[in-house]
Amino acid sequence: MLEPPATTRAWHLVARPVGEPSPQDFALRETPLAPLEDGRLLVRNAYFSVDPYMRGRMGDTPGYAYFPPYALDEPLAGHAVGEVVASTAEGFTPGDHVLHFAGWREHAVVPAAEATRVDPEAAPLTAYLSVLGMTGLSAYAALFHVASFRKGDTVFVSGAAGAVGSQAGQMARLKGATRVIGSAGSDEKVRLLVEELGFDAAFNYRTAPVAEQLAQAAPDGIDLYVDTVGGDHLEAAIHAMNEHGRIALCGAIAQYNDVEAPPGPRNLAQAIGKRLTLRGMIVTDFQDLLPRFTEEVTPWVRSGELTWRETHADGIDSAVRAFLGLFRGDNVGKTLVRL
């Protein structure tokens, strides 16, 4: 049996970004691993996730419920899947695969109570970070609980080629939406949405104003909007909303690097006359939905009715580059670092 490593390589936040983060805000360091006390697991990470919400944690003020700001000169964190190398916890043995929250590093010592066993034979390991993980749950909760999806709705999803958006659009179609529309940042992504993911219409938000293109794609208006972008997308959606429309505010990636307050949707007063519902959400509020989510979504995954895309960056050295690429739209679907 090989001796467990005493150290690992982990990314640290060394400066709080102002505006768009830069590589100089991060450092890859050799870091001691904590002793394997009772009830803990030593995990060799196979994949870890980089996500837009992490930008909010890099500031010095709380941005998300349950997620305090990252500490400077400490390892970053996020979801990861990996193989148990050593265990002092009952019910876990070397060779098991687990999902946990100590990503951005090659190895991690985690309490067994904070790890979830996953089965790589039931689904690829990466699925537990995407379609069967927090990404899929975010889309599911946004549609069916936050925005109260109804069969026959016309649904608009922004950032629709991204991790959450691509799942939300497909789930709406599977549940009987009349029309599903997506926005994306390239013609290639638009083709993916329509030709492979089953969206009824999609447009490239870089080629013309969002409001104009949404009006063309949804001449009869929209009933439900899943917002991952904010800014001009949210303003356009409010304008296109039918009466009693519902908006799930999942994210605002267009504003995460702003150094000045955004102008906001200038037409928010329309929400009064249209009797709209706008509701913000954090996926951690919906952990109680996990059993129902898993029961409903897993058959879609196994049958191929619900597909997912991933963008992989190879090696821990690539993690910061992959994270910064999220804000340029480099990714399709979930961005994962493969170790």
Coordinates of C-alpha atoms in Angstrom, one line a residue:
M1 CA 0.0 0.0 0.0
L2 CA 1.3 3.4 -0.9
E3 CA 2.0 5.9 1.8
P4 CA -0.7 8.7 1.7
P5 CA 0.7 12.0 0.7
A6 CA 1.5 14.6 3.4
T7 CA 0.9 17.6 1.1
T8 CA -1.1 18.5 -2.0
R9 CA -1.3 21.3 -4.5
A10 CA -4.1 23.7 -4.0
W11 CA -5.2 27.1 -5.4
H12 CA -5.3 30.0 -3.0
L13 CA -6.9 33.4 -3.4
V14 CA -4.1 35.9 -2.7
A15 CA -5.8 39.2 -3.6
R16 CA -9.4 40.3 -3.8
P17 CA -10.2 41.1 -7.5
V18 CA -11.3 44.6 -8.5
G19 CA -13.5 44.2 -11.6
E20 CA -12.5 41.2 -13.7
P21 CA -10.2 38.8 -11.8
S22 CA -6.7 38.3 -13.1
P23 CA -4.3 35.4 -12.8
Q24 CA -2.3 37.5 -10.3
D25 CA -5.1 37.2 -7.8
F26 CA -4.4 33.4 -7.4
A27 CA -1.5 31.2 -6.4
L28 CA -1.0 27.5 -6.7
R29 CA 0.8 26.3 -3.6
E30 CA 2.0 23.1 -1.9
T31 CA -0.2 22.8 1.1
P32 CA 0.0 20.4 4.1
L33 CA -2.9 17.8 4.4
A34 CA -4.7 17.6 7.7
P35 CA -4.2 14.5 9.8
L36 CA -6.6 11.7 9.0
E37 CA -8.5 11.9 12.3
D38 CA -11.5 9.6 13.1
G39 CA -14.4 10.0 10.8
R40 CA -12.5 11.5 7.9
L41 CA -11.6 10.6 4.4
L42 CA -8.5 11.2 2.3
V43 CA -9.8 11.8 -1.3
R44 CA -7.8 12.0 -4.5
N45 CA -9.8 14.4 -6.6
A46 CA -10.7 13.4 -10.1
Y47 CA -12.6 16.5 -11.2
F48 CA -13.6 19.8 -9.6
S49 CA -16.0 22.5 -10.6
V50 CA -15.4 26.1 -11.3
D51 CA -18.5 28.3 -11.3
P52 CA -19.6 31.9 -11.8
Y53 CA -21.0 32.2 -8.3
M54 CA -17.4 31.8 -7.0
R55 CA -16.7 35.3 -8.2
G56 CA -19.1 36.7 -5.6
R57 CA -17.2 34.9 -2.8
M58 CA -13.9 36.5 -3.9
G59 CA -15.0 39.9 -2.6
D60 CA -15.0 40.9 1.1
T61 CA -18.7 41.0 1.7
P62 CA -21.2 38.1 1.8
G63 CA -22.8 37.5 -1.5
Y64 CA -24.5 34.1 -1.1
A65 CA -26.4 32.6 1.8
Y66 CA -24.4 29.9 3.5
F67 CA -21.3 30.9 1.5
P68 CA -19.0 33.4 3.3
P69 CA -16.2 35.2 1.3
Y70 CA -13.2 33.1 0.6
A71 CA -10.3 33.8 3.0
L72 CA -7.1 35.2 1.6
D73 CA -4.1 32.9 1.5
E74 CA -6.3 29.8 2.2
P75 CA -7.3 27.1 -0.3
L76 CA -10.3 27.8 -2.5
A77 CA -13.3 25.5 -2.2
G78 CA -16.0 24.1 -4.5
H79 CA -17.6 20.9 -5.5
A80 CA -15.4 17.9 -6.5
V81 CA -15.6 14.2 -7.0
G82 CA -12.8 11.8 -6.3
E83 CA -11.7 8.4 -5.0
V84 CA -11.2 7.6 -1.4
V85 CA -7.5 6.8 -0.8
A86 CA -7.7 6.2 3.0
S87 CA -10.6 6.2 5.5
T88 CA -11.1 6.4 9.2
A89 CA -14.9 6.6 8.8
E90 CA -17.3 3.7 9.1
G91 CA -19.0 2.8 5.9
F92 CA -16.3 4.2 3.6
T93 CA -13.4 2.2 2.2
P94 CA -10.5 2.9 -0.2
G95 CA -11.8 2.8 -3.8
D96 CA -15.2 4.4 -3.0
H97 CA -16.0 7.5 -5.0
V98 CA -17.4 10.6 -3.2
L99 CA -18.8 14.0 -3.9
H100 CA -17.6 16.8 -1.5
F101 CA -16.8 20.5 -1.3
A102 CA -13.0 20.6 -1.2
G103 CA -12.2 21.3 -4.8
W104 CA -9.5 23.5 -6.3
R105 CA -6.9 21.0 -5.0
E106 CA -5.5 17.6 -6.0
H107 CA -6.1 15.8 -2.6
A108 CA -8.5 16.7 0.2
V109 CA -9.1 15.5 3.8
V110 CA -12.9 15.8 4.4
P111 CA -15.2 14.7 7.2
A112 CA -17.2 11.7 6.1
A113 CA -20.4 13.5 7.1
E114 CA -19.7 16.1 4.4
A115 CA -19.1 13.5 1.7
T116 CA -21.7 11.7 -0.4
R117 CA -20.9 8.4 -2.0
V118 CA -21.6 8.3 -5.8
D119 CA -21.7 5.4 -8.2
P120 CA -19.5 5.7 -11.3
E121 CA -21.3 2.7 -12.8
A122 CA -24.7 4.3 -12.5
A123 CA -23.6 7.6 -14.2
P124 CA -20.3 9.1 -15.2
L125 CA -18.5 10.8 -12.3
T126 CA -18.8 14.2 -13.9
A127 CA -22.6 13.9 -14.0
Y128 CA -22.6 14.3 -10.2
L129 CA -21.1 17.7 -10.7
S130 CA -23.5 18.7 -13.5
V131 CA -26.8 17.2 -14.6
L132 CA -27.2 15.1 -11.4
G133 CA -25.6 17.7 -9.1
M134 CA -26.0 21.3 -8.1
T135 CA -26.3 22.4 -11.7
G136 CA -29.2 20.2 -12.5
L137 CA -30.8 21.0 -9.1
S138 CA -30.5 24.7 -9.8
A139 CA -32.3 24.4 -13.1
Y140 CA -35.0 22.1 -11.6
A141 CA -35.7 24.3 -8.6
A142 CA -35.7 27.5 -10.8
L143 CA -38.3 26.1 -13.2
F144 CA -40.6 24.0 -11.0
H145 CA -40.5 25.7 -7.6
V146 CA -39.2 29.3 -7.9
A147 CA -41.0 30.1 -11.2
S148 CA -43.9 27.6 -10.9
F149 CA -43.7 26.2 -14.4
R150 CA -47.0 25.3 -16.1
K151 CA -47.5 23.1 -19.0
G152 CA -48.0 25.2 -22.1
D153 CA -45.7 28.0 -20.9
T154 CA -43.5 29.9 -23.3
V155 CA -40.1 29.8 -21.6
F156 CA -37.0 32.0 -22.1
V157 CA -33.6 31.0 -20.7
S158 CA -30.6 33.3 -20.8
G159 CA -27.1 31.9 -21.0
A160 CA -28.8 28.9 -22.4
A161 CA -25.6 27.1 -23.5
G162 CA -24.2 27.3 -20.0
A163 CA -24.4 24.8 -17.2
V164 CA -27.7 25.8 -15.7
G165 CA -29.4 27.2 -18.7
S166 CA -28.9 24.2 -20.9
Q167 CA -30.6 22.0 -18.3
A168 CA -33.4 24.4 -17.7
G169 CA -34.4 24.6 -21.3
Q170 CA -34.4 20.9 -21.8
M171 CA -36.4 20.3 -18.6
A172 CA -39.0 22.8 -19.7
R173 CA -39.4 21.1 -23.0
L174 CA -39.7 17.6 -21.4
K175 CA -42.4 19.0 -19.1
G176 CA -44.5 20.4 -21.9
A177 CA -43.5 24.0 -22.6
T178 CA -45.2 25.3 -25.7
R179 CA -42.0 27.1 -26.8
V180 CA -38.5 27.3 -25.4
I181 CA -36.2 30.1 -26.4
G182 CA -32.5 30.6 -25.5
S183 CA -29.8 33.2 -25.7
A184 CA -26.2 32.4 -26.2
G185 CA -22.9 34.2 -27.1
S186 CA -22.0 32.7 -30.4
D187 CA -23.6 31.3 -33.6
E188 CA -22.1 27.9 -32.8
K189 CA -23.9 27.8 -29.4
V190 CA -27.1 28.9 -31.0
R191 CA -26.9 25.9 -33.4
L192 CA -26.2 23.6 -30.4
L193 CA -29.3 24.8 -28.6
V194 CA -31.7 24.3 -31.6
E195 CA -30.2 21.3 -33.3
E196 CA -29.0 19.2 -30.4
L197 CA -30.8 20.4 -27.2
G198 CA -34.2 20.8 -28.6
F199 CA -34.8 24.6 -28.1
D200 CA -37.5 25.9 -30.4
A201 CA -35.5 29.1 -31.1
A202 CA -32.3 30.8 -30.0
F203 CA -30.3 33.9 -30.8
N204 CA -26.8 35.3 -30.5
Y205 CA -27.0 38.2 -28.0
R206 CA -23.8 39.7 -29.5
T207 CA -25.3 40.3 -32.9
A208 CA -28.2 42.6 -32.1
P209 CA -30.1 44.0 -29.1
V210 CA -31.6 41.3 -26.9
A211 CA -35.0 43.0 -26.7
E212 CA -35.3 43.0 -30.5
Q213 CA -34.2 39.4 -30.9
L214 CA -36.4 38.2 -28.1
A215 CA -39.5 39.9 -29.6
Q216 CA -38.8 38.1 -32.9
A217 CA -38.4 34.8 -31.2
A218 CA -41.4 35.2 -28.9
P219 CA -44.0 37.2 -30.9
D220 CA -46.7 36.2 -28.4
G221 CA -44.6 37.0 -25.3
I222 CA -43.1 34.8 -22.7
D223 CA -44.6 33.4 -19.5
L224 CA -41.5 32.2 -17.6
Y225 CA -37.9 33.5 -17.6
V226 CA -34.8 31.7 -16.1
D227 CA -32.3 34.5 -15.7
T228 CA -28.6 33.6 -15.4
V229 CA -27.3 36.8 -17.0
G230 CA -29.1 39.9 -15.6
G231 CA -28.6 43.3 -17.3
D232 CA -30.1 43.8 -20.7
H233 CA -31.5 40.2 -20.7
L234 CA -33.6 40.9 -17.6
E235 CA -34.8 44.2 -19.0
A236 CA -35.8 42.5 -22.3
A237 CA -37.6 39.7 -20.5
I238 CA -39.6 42.1 -18.4
H239 CA -40.7 43.9 -21.5
A240 CA -41.7 40.6 -23.2
M241 CA -43.5 39.1 -20.2
N242 CA -47.1 38.3 -20.4
E243 CA -49.4 39.1 -17.5
H244 CA -48.7 37.1 -14.4
G245 CA -45.3 36.0 -15.8
R246 CA -42.7 34.5 -13.5
I247 CA -39.0 35.1 -13.3
A248 CA -36.4 33.0 -11.5
L249 CA -33.3 35.1 -10.7
C250 CA -30.6 32.5 -10.7
G251 CA -27.6 34.6 -11.5
A252 CA -26.3 37.8 -13.1
I253 CA -23.0 36.9 -14.7
A254 CA -23.0 40.0 -16.8
Q255 CA -22.6 42.1 -13.6
Y256 CA -20.3 40.0 -11.4
N257 CA -17.2 42.0 -12.4
D258 CA -18.8 45.4 -12.3
V259 CA -17.0 48.0 -10.2
E260 CA -20.0 50.4 -10.4
A261 CA -23.6 49.8 -9.6
P262 CA -25.4 48.6 -12.8
P263 CA -28.3 50.7 -14.1
G264 CA -30.7 47.9 -13.4
P265 CA -33.7 47.1 -15.5
R266 CA -35.1 50.5 -16.5
N267 CA -38.5 49.0 -17.0
L268 CA -39.1 47.4 -13.6
A269 CA -42.3 49.4 -13.2
Q270 CA -43.9 47.1 -15.9
A271 CA -43.8 44.4 -13.2
I272 CA -46.6 46.3 -11.5
G273 CA -49.1 46.4 -14.3
K274 CA -48.2 43.0 -15.6
R275 CA -48.4 41.5 -12.0
L276 CA -45.1 39.8 -12.5
T277 CA -43.3 37.6 -9.9
L278 CA -39.5 38.0 -9.7
R279 CA -37.9 35.7 -7.1
G280 CA -34.2 35.3 -6.3
M281 CA -32.9 31.8 -5.5
I282 CA -29.8 30.1 -4.0
V283 CA -29.6 26.4 -4.8
T284 CA -28.7 25.6 -1.2
D285 CA -32.2 26.5 -0.2
F286 CA -33.5 23.5 -2.1
Q287 CA -31.6 20.6 -0.6
D288 CA -34.9 19.0 0.5
L289 CA -35.8 18.6 -3.2
L290 CA -32.8 16.3 -3.9
P291 CA -34.7 13.0 -3.5
R292 CA -37.5 14.1 -5.8
F293 CA -35.0 15.7 -8.2
T294 CA -32.9 12.6 -8.4
E295 CA -36.0 10.4 -8.9
E296 CA -37.3 12.4 -11.7
V297 CA -34.2 13.5 -13.6
T298 CA -32.1 10.2 -13.4
P299 CA -34.5 8.4 -15.9
W300 CA -34.2 11.3 -18.3
V301 CA -30.4 11.0 -18.2
R302 CA -30.4 7.3 -18.6
S303 CA -32.9 7.4 -21.6
G304 CA -30.9 10.2 -23.3
E305 CA -33.9 12.6 -23.2
L306 CA -31.8 15.0 -21.1
T307 CA -28.3 15.5 -22.3
W308 CA -25.5 17.6 -20.9
R309 CA -22.4 19.2 -22.2
E310 CA -19.1 19.8 -20.4
T311 CA -16.0 21.8 -21.0
H312 CA -12.9 20.2 -19.5
A313 CA -9.6 21.9 -18.6
D314 CA -6.8 19.4 -18.0
G315 CA -4.6 19.5 -14.9
I316 CA -4.7 21.7 -11.8
D317 CA -2.5 24.3 -13.5
S318 CA -5.4 25.1 -15.8
A319 CA -8.0 25.9 -13.1
V320 CA -7.7 29.7 -13.0
R321 CA -7.7 29.9 -16.8
A322 CA -10.8 27.8 -16.9
F323 CA -12.5 30.0 -14.2
L324 CA -11.7 33.2 -16.0
G325 CA -13.0 31.7 -19.3
L326 CA -16.5 31.6 -17.7
F327 CA -16.7 35.3 -18.0
R328 CA -15.7 35.3 -21.7
G329 CA -18.2 32.6 -22.6
D330 CA -15.5 30.1 -23.4
N331 CA -17.5 27.2 -22.0
V332 CA -20.3 25.1 -23.2
G333 CA -22.2 23.5 -20.4
K334 CA -20.4 22.8 -17.1
T335 CA -16.8 23.7 -16.8
L336 CA -14.7 21.1 -15.0
V337 CA -11.0 20.7 -14.2
R338 CA -9.9 17.2 -14.9
L339 CA -7.0 16.0 -12.7

